[in-house]
Short mmCIF file of C-alpha atoms in Angstrom, two decimals:
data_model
loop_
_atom_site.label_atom_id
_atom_site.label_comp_id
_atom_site.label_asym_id
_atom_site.label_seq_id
_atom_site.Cartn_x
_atom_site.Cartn_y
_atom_site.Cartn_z
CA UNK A 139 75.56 24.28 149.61
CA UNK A 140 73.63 27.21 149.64
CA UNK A 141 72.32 28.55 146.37
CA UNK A 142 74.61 31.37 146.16
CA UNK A 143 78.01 29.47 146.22
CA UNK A 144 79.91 28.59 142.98
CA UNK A 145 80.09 25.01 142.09
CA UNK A 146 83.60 23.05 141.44
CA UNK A 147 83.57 23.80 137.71
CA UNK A 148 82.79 27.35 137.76
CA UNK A 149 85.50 27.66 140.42
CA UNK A 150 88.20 25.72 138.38
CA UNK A 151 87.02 27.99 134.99
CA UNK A 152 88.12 30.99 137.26
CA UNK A 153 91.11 29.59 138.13
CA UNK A 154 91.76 28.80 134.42
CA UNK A 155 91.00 32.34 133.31
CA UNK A 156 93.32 33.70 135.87
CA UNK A 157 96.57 31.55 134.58
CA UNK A 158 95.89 32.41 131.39
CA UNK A 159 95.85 36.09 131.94
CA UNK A 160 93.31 38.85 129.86
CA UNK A 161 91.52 37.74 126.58
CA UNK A 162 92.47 40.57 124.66
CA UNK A 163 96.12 42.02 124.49
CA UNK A 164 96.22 46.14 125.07
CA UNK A 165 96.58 47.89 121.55
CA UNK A 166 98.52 51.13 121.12
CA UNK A 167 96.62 53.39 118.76
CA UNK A 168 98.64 56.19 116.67
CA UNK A 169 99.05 59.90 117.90
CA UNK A 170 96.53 62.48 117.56
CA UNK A 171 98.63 65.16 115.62
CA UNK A 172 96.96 68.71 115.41
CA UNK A 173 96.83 69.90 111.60
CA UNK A 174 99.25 72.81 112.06
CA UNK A 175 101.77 70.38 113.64
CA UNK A 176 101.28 68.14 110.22
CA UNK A 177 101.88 70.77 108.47
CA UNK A 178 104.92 71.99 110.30
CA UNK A 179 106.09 68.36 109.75
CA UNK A 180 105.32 69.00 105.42
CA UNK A 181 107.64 72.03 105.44
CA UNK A 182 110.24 69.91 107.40
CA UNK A 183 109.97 67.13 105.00
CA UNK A 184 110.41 69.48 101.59
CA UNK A 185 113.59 70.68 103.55
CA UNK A 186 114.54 67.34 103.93
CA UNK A 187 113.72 65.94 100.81
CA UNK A 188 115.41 68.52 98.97
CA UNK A 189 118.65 68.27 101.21
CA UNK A 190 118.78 64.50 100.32
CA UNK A 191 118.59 65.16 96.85
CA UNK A 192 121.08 67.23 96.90
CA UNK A 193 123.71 65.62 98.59
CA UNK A 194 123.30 61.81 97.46
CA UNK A 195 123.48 63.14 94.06
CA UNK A 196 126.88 65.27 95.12
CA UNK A 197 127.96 61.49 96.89
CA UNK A 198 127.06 59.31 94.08
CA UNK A 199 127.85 61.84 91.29
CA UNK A 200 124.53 60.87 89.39
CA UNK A 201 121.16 63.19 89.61
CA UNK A 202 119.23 62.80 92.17
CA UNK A 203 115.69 63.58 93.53
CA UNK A 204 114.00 62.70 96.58
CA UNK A 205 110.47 63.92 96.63
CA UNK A 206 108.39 63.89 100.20
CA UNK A 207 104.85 62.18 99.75
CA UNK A 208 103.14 62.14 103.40
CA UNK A 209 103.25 62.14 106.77
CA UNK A 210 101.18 59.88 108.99
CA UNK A 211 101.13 59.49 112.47
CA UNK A 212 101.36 55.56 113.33
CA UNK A 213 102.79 53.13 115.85
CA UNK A 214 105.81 50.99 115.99
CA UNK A 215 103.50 48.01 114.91
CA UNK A 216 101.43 49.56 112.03
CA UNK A 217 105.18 50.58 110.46
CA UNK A 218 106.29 47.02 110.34
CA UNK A 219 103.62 46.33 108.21
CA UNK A 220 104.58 49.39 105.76
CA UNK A 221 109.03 48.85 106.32
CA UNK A 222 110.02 45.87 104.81
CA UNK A 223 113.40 44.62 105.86
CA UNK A 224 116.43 44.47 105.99
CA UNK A 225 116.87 48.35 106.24
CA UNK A 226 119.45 50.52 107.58
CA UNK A 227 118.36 52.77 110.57
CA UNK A 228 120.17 55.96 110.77
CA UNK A 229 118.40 57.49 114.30
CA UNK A 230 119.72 61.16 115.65
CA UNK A 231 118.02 63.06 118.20
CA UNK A 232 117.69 66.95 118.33
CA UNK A 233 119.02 69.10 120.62
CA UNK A 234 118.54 72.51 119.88
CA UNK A 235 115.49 74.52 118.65
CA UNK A 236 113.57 71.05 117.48
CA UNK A 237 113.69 68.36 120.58
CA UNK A 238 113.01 65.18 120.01
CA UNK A 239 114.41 61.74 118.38
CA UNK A 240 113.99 60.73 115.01
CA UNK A 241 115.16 58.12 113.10
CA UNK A 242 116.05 58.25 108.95
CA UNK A 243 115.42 54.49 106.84
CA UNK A 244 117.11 53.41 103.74
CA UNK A 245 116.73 49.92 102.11
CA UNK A 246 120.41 47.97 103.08
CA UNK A 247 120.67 47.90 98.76
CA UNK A 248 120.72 51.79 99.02
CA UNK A 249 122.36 51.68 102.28
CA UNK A 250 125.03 49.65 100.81
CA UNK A 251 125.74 51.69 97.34
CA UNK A 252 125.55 55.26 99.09
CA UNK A 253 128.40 53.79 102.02
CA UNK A 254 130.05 52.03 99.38
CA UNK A 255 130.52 54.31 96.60
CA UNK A 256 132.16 56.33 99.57
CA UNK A 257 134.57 53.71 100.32
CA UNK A 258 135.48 53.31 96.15
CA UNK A 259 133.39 50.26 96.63
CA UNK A 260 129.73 50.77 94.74
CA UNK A 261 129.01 47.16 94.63
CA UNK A 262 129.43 46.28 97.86
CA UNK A 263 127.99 43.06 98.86
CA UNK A 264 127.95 43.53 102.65
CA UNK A 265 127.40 46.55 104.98
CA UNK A 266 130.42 45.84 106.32
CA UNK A 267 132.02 48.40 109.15
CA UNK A 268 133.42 50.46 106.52
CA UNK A 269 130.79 50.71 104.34
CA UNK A 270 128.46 51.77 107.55
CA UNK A 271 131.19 54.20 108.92
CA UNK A 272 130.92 55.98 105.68
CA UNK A 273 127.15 55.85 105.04
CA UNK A 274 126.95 57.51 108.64
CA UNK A 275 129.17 60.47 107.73
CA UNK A 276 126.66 61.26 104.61
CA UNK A 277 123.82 61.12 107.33
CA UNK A 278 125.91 63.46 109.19
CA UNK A 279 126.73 65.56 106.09
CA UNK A 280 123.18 65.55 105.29
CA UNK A 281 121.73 66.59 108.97
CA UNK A 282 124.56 69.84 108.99
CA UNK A 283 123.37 71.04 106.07
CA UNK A 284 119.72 70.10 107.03
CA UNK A 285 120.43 72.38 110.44
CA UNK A 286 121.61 75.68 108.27
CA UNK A 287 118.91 75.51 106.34
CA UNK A 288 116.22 75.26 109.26
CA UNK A 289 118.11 77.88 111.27
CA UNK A 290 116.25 80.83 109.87
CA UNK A 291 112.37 79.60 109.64
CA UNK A 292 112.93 78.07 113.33
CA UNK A 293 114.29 81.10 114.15
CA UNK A 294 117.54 79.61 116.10
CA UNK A 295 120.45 77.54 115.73
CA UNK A 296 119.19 73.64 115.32
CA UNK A 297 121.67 71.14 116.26
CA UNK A 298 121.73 67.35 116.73
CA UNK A 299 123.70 64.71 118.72
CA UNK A 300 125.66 62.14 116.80
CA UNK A 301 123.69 59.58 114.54
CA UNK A 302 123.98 56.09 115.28
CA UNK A 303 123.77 53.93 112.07
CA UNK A 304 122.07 49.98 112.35
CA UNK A 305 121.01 47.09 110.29
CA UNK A 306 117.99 45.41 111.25
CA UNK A 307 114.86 43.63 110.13
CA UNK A 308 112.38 46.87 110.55
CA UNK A 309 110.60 44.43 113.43
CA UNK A 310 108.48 46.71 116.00
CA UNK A 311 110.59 46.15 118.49
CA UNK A 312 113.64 47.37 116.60
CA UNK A 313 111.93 51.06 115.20
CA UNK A 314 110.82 51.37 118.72
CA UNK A 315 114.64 50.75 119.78
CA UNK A 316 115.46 53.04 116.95
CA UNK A 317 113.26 56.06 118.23
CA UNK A 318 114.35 55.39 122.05
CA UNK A 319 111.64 53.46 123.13
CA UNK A 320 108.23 55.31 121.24
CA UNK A 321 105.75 53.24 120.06
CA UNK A 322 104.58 56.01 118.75
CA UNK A 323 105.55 58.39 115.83
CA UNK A 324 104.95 59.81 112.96
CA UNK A 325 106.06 58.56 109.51
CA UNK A 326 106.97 60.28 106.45
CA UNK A 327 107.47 58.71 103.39
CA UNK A 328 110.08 59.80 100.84
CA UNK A 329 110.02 59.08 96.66
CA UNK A 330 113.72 58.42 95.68
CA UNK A 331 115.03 58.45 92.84
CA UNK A 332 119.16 58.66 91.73
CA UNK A 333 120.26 58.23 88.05
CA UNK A 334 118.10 56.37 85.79
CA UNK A 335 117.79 53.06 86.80
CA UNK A 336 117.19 52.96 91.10
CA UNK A 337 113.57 53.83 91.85
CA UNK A 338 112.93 53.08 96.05
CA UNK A 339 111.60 54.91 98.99
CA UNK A 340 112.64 56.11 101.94
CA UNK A 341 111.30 56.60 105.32
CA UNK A 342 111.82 59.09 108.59
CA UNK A 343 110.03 58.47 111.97
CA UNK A 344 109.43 61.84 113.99
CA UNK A 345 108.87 61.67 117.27
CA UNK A 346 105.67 62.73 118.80
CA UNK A 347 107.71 65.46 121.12
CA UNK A 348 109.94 66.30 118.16
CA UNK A 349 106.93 66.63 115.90
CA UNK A 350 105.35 69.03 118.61
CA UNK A 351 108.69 71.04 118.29
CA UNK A 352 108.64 72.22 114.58
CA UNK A 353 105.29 74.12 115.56
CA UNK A 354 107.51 77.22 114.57
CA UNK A 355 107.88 75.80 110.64
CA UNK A 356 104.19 76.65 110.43
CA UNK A 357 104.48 80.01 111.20
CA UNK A 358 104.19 82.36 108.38
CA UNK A 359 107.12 84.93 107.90
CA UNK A 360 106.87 88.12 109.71
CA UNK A 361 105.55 90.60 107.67
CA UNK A 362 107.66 93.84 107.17
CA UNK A 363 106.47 96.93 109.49
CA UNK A 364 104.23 99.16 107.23
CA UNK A 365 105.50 102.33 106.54
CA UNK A 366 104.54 105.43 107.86
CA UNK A 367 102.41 108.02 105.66
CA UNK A 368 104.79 111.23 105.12
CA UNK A 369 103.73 114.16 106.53
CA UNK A 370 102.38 116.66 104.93
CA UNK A 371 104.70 119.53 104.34
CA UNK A 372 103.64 123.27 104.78
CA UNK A 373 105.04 125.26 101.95
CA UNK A 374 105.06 128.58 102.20
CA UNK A 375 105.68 131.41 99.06
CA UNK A 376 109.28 133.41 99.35
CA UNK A 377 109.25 136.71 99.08
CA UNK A 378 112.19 138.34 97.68
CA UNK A 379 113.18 142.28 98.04
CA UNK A 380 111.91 144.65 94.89
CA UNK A 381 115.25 145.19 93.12
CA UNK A 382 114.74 149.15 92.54
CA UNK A 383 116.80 151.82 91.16
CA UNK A 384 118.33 153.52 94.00
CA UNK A 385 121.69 155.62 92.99
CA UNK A 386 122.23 156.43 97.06
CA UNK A 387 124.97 154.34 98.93
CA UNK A 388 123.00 151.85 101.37
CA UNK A 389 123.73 153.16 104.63
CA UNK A 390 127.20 151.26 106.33
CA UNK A 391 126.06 148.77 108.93
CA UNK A 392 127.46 149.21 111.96
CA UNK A 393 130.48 146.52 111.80
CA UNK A 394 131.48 147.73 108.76
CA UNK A 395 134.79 149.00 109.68
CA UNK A 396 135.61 144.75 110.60
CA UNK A 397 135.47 144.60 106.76
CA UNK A 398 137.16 148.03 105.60
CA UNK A 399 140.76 146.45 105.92
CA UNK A 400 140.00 143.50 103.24
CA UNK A 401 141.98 143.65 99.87
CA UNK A 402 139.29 143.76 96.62
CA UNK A 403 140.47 142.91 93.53
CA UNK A 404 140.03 146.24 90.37
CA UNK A 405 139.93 145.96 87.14
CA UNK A 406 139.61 148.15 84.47
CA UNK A 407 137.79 146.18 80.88
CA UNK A 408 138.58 147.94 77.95
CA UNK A 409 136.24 145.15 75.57
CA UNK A 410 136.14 141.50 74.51
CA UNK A 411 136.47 140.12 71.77
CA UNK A 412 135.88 136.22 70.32
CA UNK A 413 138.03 135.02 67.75
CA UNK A 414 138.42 131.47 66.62
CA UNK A 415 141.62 129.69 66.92
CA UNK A 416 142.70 129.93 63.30
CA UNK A 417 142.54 133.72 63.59
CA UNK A 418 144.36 134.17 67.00
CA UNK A 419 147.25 131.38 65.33
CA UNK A 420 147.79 134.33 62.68
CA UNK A 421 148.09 136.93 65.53
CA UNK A 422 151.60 138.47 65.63
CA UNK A 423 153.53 141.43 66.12
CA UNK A 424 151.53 144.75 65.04
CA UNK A 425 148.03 142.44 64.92
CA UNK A 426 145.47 144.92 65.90
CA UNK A 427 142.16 143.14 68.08
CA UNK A 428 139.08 144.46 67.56
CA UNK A 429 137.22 144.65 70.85
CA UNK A 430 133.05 145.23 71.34
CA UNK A 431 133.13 148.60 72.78
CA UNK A 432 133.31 151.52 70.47
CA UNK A 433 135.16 154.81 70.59
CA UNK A 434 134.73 156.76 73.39
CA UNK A 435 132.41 154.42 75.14
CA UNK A 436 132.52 154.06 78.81
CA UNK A 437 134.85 151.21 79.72
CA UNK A 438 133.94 148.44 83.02
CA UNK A 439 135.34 148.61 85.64
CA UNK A 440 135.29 145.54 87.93
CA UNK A 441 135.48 144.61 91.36
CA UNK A 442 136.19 140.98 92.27
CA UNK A 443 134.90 139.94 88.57
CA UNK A 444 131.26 142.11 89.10
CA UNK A 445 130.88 145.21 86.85
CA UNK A 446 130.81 148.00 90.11
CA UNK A 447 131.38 151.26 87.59
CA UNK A 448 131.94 152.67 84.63
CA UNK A 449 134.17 155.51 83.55
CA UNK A 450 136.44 156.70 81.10
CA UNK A 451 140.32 156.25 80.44
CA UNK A 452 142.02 159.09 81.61
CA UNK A 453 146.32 159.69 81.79
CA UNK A 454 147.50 160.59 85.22
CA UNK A 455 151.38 161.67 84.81
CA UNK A 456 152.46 158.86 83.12
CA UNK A 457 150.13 156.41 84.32
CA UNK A 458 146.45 155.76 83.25
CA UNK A 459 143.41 156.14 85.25
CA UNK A 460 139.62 156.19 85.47
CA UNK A 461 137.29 158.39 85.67
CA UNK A 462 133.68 157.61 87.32
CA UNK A 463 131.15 158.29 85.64
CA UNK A 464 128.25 156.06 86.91
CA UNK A 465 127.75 153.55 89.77
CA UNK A 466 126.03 150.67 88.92
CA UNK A 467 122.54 150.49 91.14
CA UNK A 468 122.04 146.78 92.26
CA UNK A 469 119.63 145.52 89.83
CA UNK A 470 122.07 147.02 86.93
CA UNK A 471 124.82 145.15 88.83
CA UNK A 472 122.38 142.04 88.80
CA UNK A 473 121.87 142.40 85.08
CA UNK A 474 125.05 142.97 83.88
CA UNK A 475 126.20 140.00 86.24
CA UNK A 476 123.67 137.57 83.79
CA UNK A 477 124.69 138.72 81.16
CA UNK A 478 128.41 138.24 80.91
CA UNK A 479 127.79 134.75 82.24
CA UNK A 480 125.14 134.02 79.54
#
């Protein structure tokens, strides 16, 4: 033998090696999660949390909170050691706007009085078929209202396929059945608490691809477009004409004769008078009214309710007329205008 070849035993420790396969088994560490992600997976859980709440207590007709704690990513292994059994695995996958499968845990004691109070049956001793058919439609209730509520932060309609509801031991191999074959996850951790006697937890595994979809949760909320500045506006001062006393017709515009076939209404104003409603109650026949204008003074005459004239009453055959004796300039018109309305 040459001093390079093995002997018999190191040959037959080789061989012994070989059968026996590696030393060390290959260990599956948890996900690396980016922060914003985590946080995305917070706001989900406070959604959740307070959707639980407030539908268990609706279910059981007692108060109830659920409060989320944490979120950490970990394996199928490390959450055996967390998960006691025997639990109830209710495990859904998203379909629209978040993708992924998760996977919501209940002790079978909580399990049991949630399905069972459903079924009239609060006590019930087994999760029987019945008690399981109606614990899955309060999952189901749950996730619907779960999906309106994340509709507008996500920004779209989320949806998910039918939950499938099991009872098993929380083993590895069963949460890594539960979530589709991932080993790994991410765990939150729920505080429950209904009435004032049942204190418990509750769990939800998050896939790594459906943790990687609620990205959007972290966004913050548009902010509203900022308004524009008004312009400035240019003011400018308005001149009016210089109301002066000018006794001379205005000279006709030229389409004046469109307007000299349109009826005016005349009237001739003798005086006013006010009187209050006792006095004009006494009025009868041979009353006399005592108007504002005195003897002899020049009475109004009127054209469409604006003072035009003035003149005196004359008799003309048998009926009785006026005389012009001044037209009003426009600024007297003006005047006298203001002060019958004032």
């Amino acid at each position: 033998m040459t001093a390079d070849a093995l002997s018999q035993e190191e040959i037959d420790a080789l061989l012994k090696g070989s059968a026996e396969g590696p030393s060390e088994t290959h260990r599956i560490e948890p996900p690396s999660v980016p922060a914003r992600q985590l946080e995305a997976v917070a706001k989900y859980a406070r959604m959740m949390a307070s959707t639980l709440g407030d539908m268990i207590g609706t279910f059981l007709a007692s108060p109830a909170s659920f409060t989320y704690e944490k979120a950490d990513p970990q394996t199928s292994e490390g959450t055996s050691g967390v998960i006691s059994g025997p639990v109830v695995v209710a495990s859904f996958r998203y379909t629209s706007a978040l993708n992924g499968q998760s996977a919501l845990i209940f002790s079978e004691k909580d399990a049991r009085r949630i399905g069972g109070t459903m079924v009239g049956d609060p006590e019930a001793s087994a999760f029987a078929d019945m008690v399981s058919d109606a614990f899955k439609e309060v999952v189901s209730t749950i996730l619907g209202n779960l999906n309106t509520s994340l509709g507008a932060p996500m920004g779209a309609a989320v949806s998910n396929a039918a939950a499938r509801v099991d009872g098993v031991t929380a083993s590895a191999a069963e949460l890594t059945s539960a979530l589709g074959g991932e080993e790994q996850f991410v765990l939150i951790s729920y505080d429950m608490r209904v009435g004032d006697s049942v204190r418990g937890k509750c769990w939800q595994l998050a896939s790594v691809d459906l943790v990687a979809s609620m990205e959007p949760l972290a966004m913050p909320p548009p902010k509203p477009a900022p308004k524009e500045a008004p312009q400035p506006v240019k003011a400018a001062p308005v001149e009016f004409d210089s109301l002066t006393e000018d006794t001379t017709a205005p000279p006709a515009p030229p389409n004046l004769d469109l307007l000299k076939d349109i009826g005016l209404e005349v009237r001739v104003e003798l005086g006013r008078s006010n009187m209050k409603i006792r006095d004009i109650l006494k009025l009868g026949g041979g009353s006399v009214v005592e108007l504002d204008k005195l003897a002899g003074e020049p009475v109004d005459l009127l054209v469409n309710d604006v003072i035009f004239a003035k003149g005196e009453v004359v008799v003309i055959d048998e009926n009785f007329g006026v005389r012009i004796t001044d037209i009003l300039s426009l600024a007297d018109r003006v005047k006298t205008l203001g002060e019958r309305k004032g």
